Amino acid sequence: MTVLRPNRLLTRLARQEGPEDVAARRQSGLKILLWSTLAALVIGVLGLAEPIEGKLHDMRDRLRTHAPSGDIVIVGVDDKSLEQVGPWPWPRMRHVELVDRLSAAGVDRIFFDLFFNTKAPARDHRAFVNALDKAGNVYLAAMRVQDQATGLMRAKLPRAEYLKHAKVVSVSIRYTSSNAIRRMAYVNTIEGVKLPSMSAEIARVRGPADATFPIDYAIDLRKQPFISAGDILSGRFDPVRLRGKTIVVAAASNEMGDVYYVPGQGQMNGVFVHVAAAETLKEGGAYHWGWLTPLAVMLAIASTNLFAHLRSTRRAAVAAGIAIVTIGPVVAEAQGIVYDILPSALLLSATAGARAWTRFRQSYKVLGNINSVSGLPNLAALRDQVAAPNTVIVGARIRNFAEITSSFPIENERALVEQIVARFALGARGAQIYQGDEGVFAWLSTPEVTGPDQLDALHALFRSPALVDGRPIDLSMTLGLDADPSRTLPNRLGATLVAADEAATEGLRWKVYDPAKLADAEWKLSLLGQLDAAIDSGEIWVAYQPQIDIASGAIIGAEALVRWSHPEKGEVSPIEFVIAAEQHNRIDKLTAFVLRDAVRVAADFHARGIGFDVAVNMSARLLEKPGLVPMVQRLLAETDLPAERLTLEVTESAAMSSGRASIRTLEEIGSLGINVSIDDYGTGFSTLEYFKKIPATEVKIDRSFVAAIDRNGSDRLMVRSTIELAHSLGRSVVAEGVETPEILSQLAKLGCDRAQGYLIGRPMKLDRLTDMIDRRTIVRAA
């Protein structure tokens, strides 16, 4: 079987969506689409993107820069003209001369982007009317302007006597929100009369009333043919250059005003705007689609990107969207079609960005769910899956995996995993196999393929060693199963590993997890939550098991043992809650409670003149904490209990495995005069040399060796040697688990110092112990 590499696995895992995942993704996609569309509509309706849109138009215009047709010639009243003829306004006779000279040159038509609405001498009026009649091709300008006195709009028309002798065109213009002129009307209505715009009339194009068209500023107006009006009046021009041309007479000096910002080309007189608009129409015109049509198309593309199942379809949609807002405008404007792209670009970028972010988060999550060495999905990936109701979870543990791979390079570990997975694949029947840490593997299966025979057969596959780099590797494997669909997948996964561990402990090949254990597990977890409250409420109390001096038979002390009387569960075994508290770092308060009670009891006996020693069990974890010794010192000082009356017991295994810090703590305790006892001696792994290093004053022999010394020679020999060794080192010996007079008799013969067990007394409440001491109870050997 080929182990998937991360890039291939990422795609597979990303596609493993359950119904809830699909529904959540669709709902998220709808929200993204709704808000993105709303934002794009607001930007489009309010025109918020016009400044940026204009800059983009200018950039595209520079890609298509071309010269004007040359059919239109501007005769400009420029600074040169003003110097030659005089300041503006000129007498009407100067305009008569212009019309006559231009007509004599054989021009096609004459347009005045100047206003003839002021008074003039009657002779000049008649001369101008005659010139208009004689030319027969003159167009005069009209527009709506704002009255500076009233603020109202009013018409600025040629004088009435000229209207019968010349045609009238509108030179009104419209600004964008960024004070640029980008569109021109075909027709403007002035005083109820529909007048063609100068640019439409120059181009001989008719359009709907008040409809506009975009101006193509890719036309390089710096190359627009231009002649100074002064040269026309002085006759210093070549008539051939003007023959058949359309002439526009207009202001061309900044002193005359009429200066505008021409997009992409800088400050120019208004006549250049009209000429650019006329050239646009002469080239075939331009159509403005606005922003709404591209947005509708982009909405379809964004929906495809968000909701299409196939990745290829989504990619094609995004590519089309990018083309629409980048290459599309350039191609379209070359064909005379202009549209605004920013609302569409916003919709595309928002939806594609959200989709990409979602994909990135999903990919990041998937990459975090992949084993970096093997490329297999890890157990975190398995926990994210949705299991069918009849799913059986199979967990396997290669018990010697860490030992095997600890000396392997990554390549060898990967090769080993591939062989392991190839064997598991035969039992997984095509299911995805997941790899955890330290040789854990798992997969989802069905009851039909996880019967006893199939599991035995799968286990048998691991009897033959794996071959890695020419080396045979023996694999120790056990299986665990969970078939309970009522719990969550993570809980069931943990249950399979528990079952696999139990199978190994019990010498089985596989084991099915028993859900009945779940209640016990929940109870154990709840213990920790109730522990502190139980101490405060008195549910937890201290029992005392008496110890006797074997030689005299008198009670000389007791071991303090914690007990829990639960109001619902009854008596809770100390094994349950003490071990749980120790494993979860909750042992401090419990130990402090027992120690405080034990010291108080011993102090009370001491105050009555009764010699009484008390022993308290110490957790190995507490030995590593710096607060233990000060706490013991404080308790002794508060109760006036002599230090030698207190014994702190540490198990042999804890004492042997403790670090140097724990040994120092024991030494410090011993230096205070407090006794240190090695509890459960004989069950650990101590050596004589290490035993000598432990600063103990007492050895407590485990009950497993004491229970049979009256009939088992080996146990008797072990107890004798321990007593002799302890005495040779100056330490006393306590035997626990003394239940018969015969055992007590043997201990006396062997020279044991103290005894503890059911023969002397079970763990009891303080009042009963006090009664035994007061009655001077003697327990003697048989």
PDB file of N, CA, C and O in Angstrom, residues 37-62:
ATOM      1  N   THR A  37     -22.100  41.589  -2.012  1.00  0.00           N
ATOM      2  CA  THR A  37     -22.965  42.203  -3.019  1.00  0.00           C
ATOM      3  C   THR A  37     -23.533  43.524  -2.501  1.00  0.00           C
ATOM      4  O   THR A  37     -23.595  44.524  -3.238  1.00  0.00           O
ATOM      5  N   LEU A  38     -23.948  43.534  -1.239  1.00  0.00           N
ATOM      6  CA  LEU A  38     -24.485  44.770  -0.663  1.00  0.00           C
ATOM      7  C   LEU A  38     -23.438  45.880  -0.662  1.00  0.00           C
ATOM      8  O   LEU A  38     -23.734  47.038  -1.012  1.00  0.00           O
ATOM      9  N   ALA A  39     -22.208  45.537  -0.292  1.00  0.00           N
ATOM     10  CA  ALA A  39     -21.135  46.539  -0.293  1.00  0.00           C
ATOM     11  C   ALA A  39     -20.875  47.061  -1.705  1.00  0.00           C
ATOM     12  O   ALA A  39     -20.688  48.265  -1.926  1.00  0.00           O
ATOM     13  N   ALA A  40     -20.873  46.156  -2.695  1.00  0.00           N
ATOM     14  CA  ALA A  40     -20.644  46.560  -4.083  1.00  0.00           C
ATOM     15  C   ALA A  40     -21.775  47.471  -4.569  1.00  0.00           C
ATOM     16  O   ALA A  40     -21.531  48.457  -5.286  1.00  0.00           O
ATOM     17  N   LEU A  41     -23.027  47.170  -4.206  1.00  0.00           N
ATOM     18  CA  LEU A  41     -24.161  48.006  -4.605  1.00  0.00           C
ATOM     19  C   LEU A  41     -24.059  49.408  -3.998  1.00  0.00           C
ATOM     20  O   LEU A  41     -24.319  50.410  -4.678  1.00  0.00           O
ATOM     21  N   VAL A  42     -23.677  49.483  -2.735  1.00  0.00           N
ATOM     22  CA  VAL A  42     -23.538  50.788  -2.076  1.00  0.00           C
ATOM     23  C   VAL A  42     -22.467  51.616  -2.773  1.00  0.00           C
ATOM     24  O   VAL A  42     -22.670  52.812  -3.064  1.00  0.00           O
ATOM     25  N   ILE A  43     -21.350  50.999  -3.071  1.00  0.00           N
ATOM     26  CA  ILE A  43     -20.255  51.717  -3.744  1.00  0.00           C
ATOM     27  C   ILE A  43     -20.696  52.181  -5.125  1.00  0.00           C
ATOM     28  O   ILE A  43     -20.411  53.311  -5.550  1.00  0.00           O
ATOM     29  N   GLY A  44     -21.427  51.321  -5.841  1.00  0.00           N
ATOM     30  CA  GLY A  44     -21.872  51.696  -7.178  1.00  0.00           C
ATOM     31  C   GLY A  44     -22.911  52.792  -7.161  1.00  0.00           C
ATOM     32  O   GLY A  44     -22.819  53.768  -7.920  1.00  0.00           O
ATOM     33  N   VAL A  45     -23.910  52.677  -6.286  1.00  0.00           N
ATOM     34  CA  VAL A  45     -24.997  53.663  -6.247  1.00  0.00           C
ATOM     35  C   VAL A  45     -24.491  55.031  -5.806  1.00  0.00           C
ATOM     36  O   VAL A  45     -24.853  56.064  -6.382  1.00  0.00           O
ATOM     37  N   LEU A  46     -23.644  55.045  -4.800  1.00  0.00           N
ATOM     38  CA  LEU A  46     -23.137  56.322  -4.281  1.00  0.00           C
ATOM     39  C   LEU A  46     -21.964  56.868  -5.088  1.00  0.00           C
ATOM     40  O   LEU A  46     -21.521  57.998  -4.840  1.00  0.00           O
ATOM     41  N   GLY A  47     -21.463  56.101  -6.020  1.00  0.00           N
ATOM     42  CA  GLY A  47     -20.339  56.574  -6.831  1.00  0.00           C
ATOM     43  C   GLY A  47     -19.050  56.737  -6.054  1.00  0.00           C
ATOM     44  O   GLY A  47     -18.205  57.559  -6.414  1.00  0.00           O
ATOM     45  N   LEU A  48     -18.896  55.959  -4.988  1.00  0.00           N
ATOM     46  CA  LEU A  48     -17.718  56.124  -4.131  1.00  0.00           C
ATOM     47  C   LEU A  48     -16.428  55.733  -4.837  1.00  0.00           C
ATOM     48  O   LEU A  48     -15.347  56.152  -4.420  1.00  0.00           O
ATOM     49  N   ALA A  49     -16.555  54.945  -5.882  1.00  0.00           N
ATOM     50  CA  ALA A  49     -15.343  54.452  -6.544  1.00  0.00           C
ATOM     51  C   ALA A  49     -14.932  55.299  -7.742  1.00  0.00           C
ATOM     52  O   ALA A  49     -13.961  54.968  -8.416  1.00  0.00           O
ATOM     53  N   GLU A  50     -15.676  56.388  -8.008  1.00  0.00           N
ATOM     54  CA  GLU A  50     -15.402  57.154  -9.228  1.00  0.00           C
ATOM     55  C   GLU A  50     -13.964  57.669  -9.329  1.00  0.00           C
ATOM     56  O   GLU A  50     -13.358  57.588 -10.391  1.00  0.00           O
ATOM     57  N   PRO A  51     -13.370  58.219  -8.255  1.00  0.00           N
ATOM     58  CA  PRO A  51     -11.984  58.692  -8.400  1.00  0.00           C
ATOM     59  C   PRO A  51     -11.020  57.582  -8.809  1.00  0.00           C
ATOM     60  O   PRO A  51     -10.195  57.775  -9.710  1.00  0.00           O
ATOM     61  N   ILE A  52     -11.137  56.434  -8.157  1.00  0.00           N
ATOM     62  CA  ILE A  52     -10.245  55.326  -8.501  1.00  0.00           C
ATOM     63  C   ILE A  52     -10.584  54.794  -9.880  1.00  0.00           C
ATOM     64  O   ILE A  52      -9.690  54.466 -10.677  1.00  0.00           O
ATOM     65  N   GLU A  53     -11.885  54.707 -10.175  1.00  0.00           N
ATOM     66  CA  GLU A  53     -12.312  54.232 -11.489  1.00  0.00           C
ATOM     67  C   GLU A  53     -11.723  55.111 -12.576  1.00  0.00           C
ATOM     68  O   GLU A  53     -11.262  54.635 -13.628  1.00  0.00           O
ATOM     69  N   GLY A  54     -11.732  56.432 -12.315  1.00  0.00           N
ATOM     70  CA  GLY A  54     -11.173  57.346 -13.300  1.00  0.00           C
ATOM     71  C   GLY A  54      -9.692  57.124 -13.534  1.00  0.00           C
ATOM     72  O   GLY A  54      -9.216  57.156 -14.677  1.00  0.00           O
ATOM     73  N   LYS A  55      -8.945  56.876 -12.460  1.00  0.00           N
ATOM     74  CA  LYS A  55      -7.514  56.612 -12.616  1.00  0.00           C
ATOM     75  C   LYS A  55      -7.271  55.350 -13.435  1.00  0.00           C
ATOM     76  O   LYS A  55      -6.348  55.286 -14.243  1.00  0.00           O
ATOM     77  N   LEU A  56      -8.110  54.344 -13.214  1.00  0.00           N
ATOM     78  CA  LEU A  56      -7.965  53.102 -13.988  1.00  0.00           C
ATOM     79  C   LEU A  56      -8.269  53.344 -15.462  1.00  0.00           C
ATOM     80  O   LEU A  56      -7.593  52.802 -16.345  1.00  0.00           O
ATOM     81  N   HIS A  57      -9.300  54.178 -15.747  1.00  0.00           N
ATOM     82  CA  HIS A  57      -9.597  54.528 -17.132  1.00  0.00           C
ATOM     83  C   HIS A  57      -8.401  55.219 -17.773  1.00  0.00           C
ATOM     84  O   HIS A  57      -8.040  54.936 -18.931  1.00  0.00           O
ATOM     85  N   ASP A  58      -7.791  56.143 -17.026  1.00  0.00           N
ATOM     86  CA  ASP A  58      -6.627  56.863 -17.555  1.00  0.00           C
ATOM     87  C   ASP A  58      -5.482  55.908 -17.878  1.00  0.00           C
ATOM     88  O   ASP A  58      -4.809  56.051 -18.915  1.00  0.00           O
ATOM     89  N   MET A  59      -5.255  54.935 -17.008  1.00  0.00           N
ATOM     90  CA  MET A  59      -4.182  53.976 -17.259  1.00  0.00           C
ATOM     91  C   MET A  59      -4.465  53.162 -18.518  1.00  0.00           C
ATOM     92  O   MET A  59      -3.567  52.920 -19.334  1.00  0.00           O
ATOM     93  N   ARG A  60      -5.711  52.753 -18.689  1.00  0.00           N
ATOM     94  CA  ARG A  60      -6.049  51.975 -19.888  1.00  0.00           C
ATOM     95  C   ARG A  60      -5.982  52.838 -21.145  1.00  0.00           C
ATOM     96  O   ARG A  60      -5.610  52.351 -22.216  1.00  0.00           O
ATOM     97  N   ASP A  61      -6.346  54.123 -21.003  1.00  0.00           N
ATOM     98  CA  ASP A  61      -6.261  55.025 -22.157  1.00  0.00           C
ATOM     99  C   ASP A  61      -4.841  55.144 -22.673  1.00  0.00           C
ATOM    100  O   ASP A  61      -4.597  55.231 -23.890  1.00  0.00           O
ATOM    101  N   ARG A  62      -3.880  55.142 -21.739  1.00  0.00           N
ATOM    102  CA  ARG A  62      -2.484  55.262 -22.165  1.00  0.00           C
ATOM    103  C   ARG A  62      -2.037  54.052 -22.978  1.00  0.00           C
ATOM    104  O   ARG A  62      -1.099  54.140 -23.770  1.00  0.00           O
TER     105      ARG A  62
END
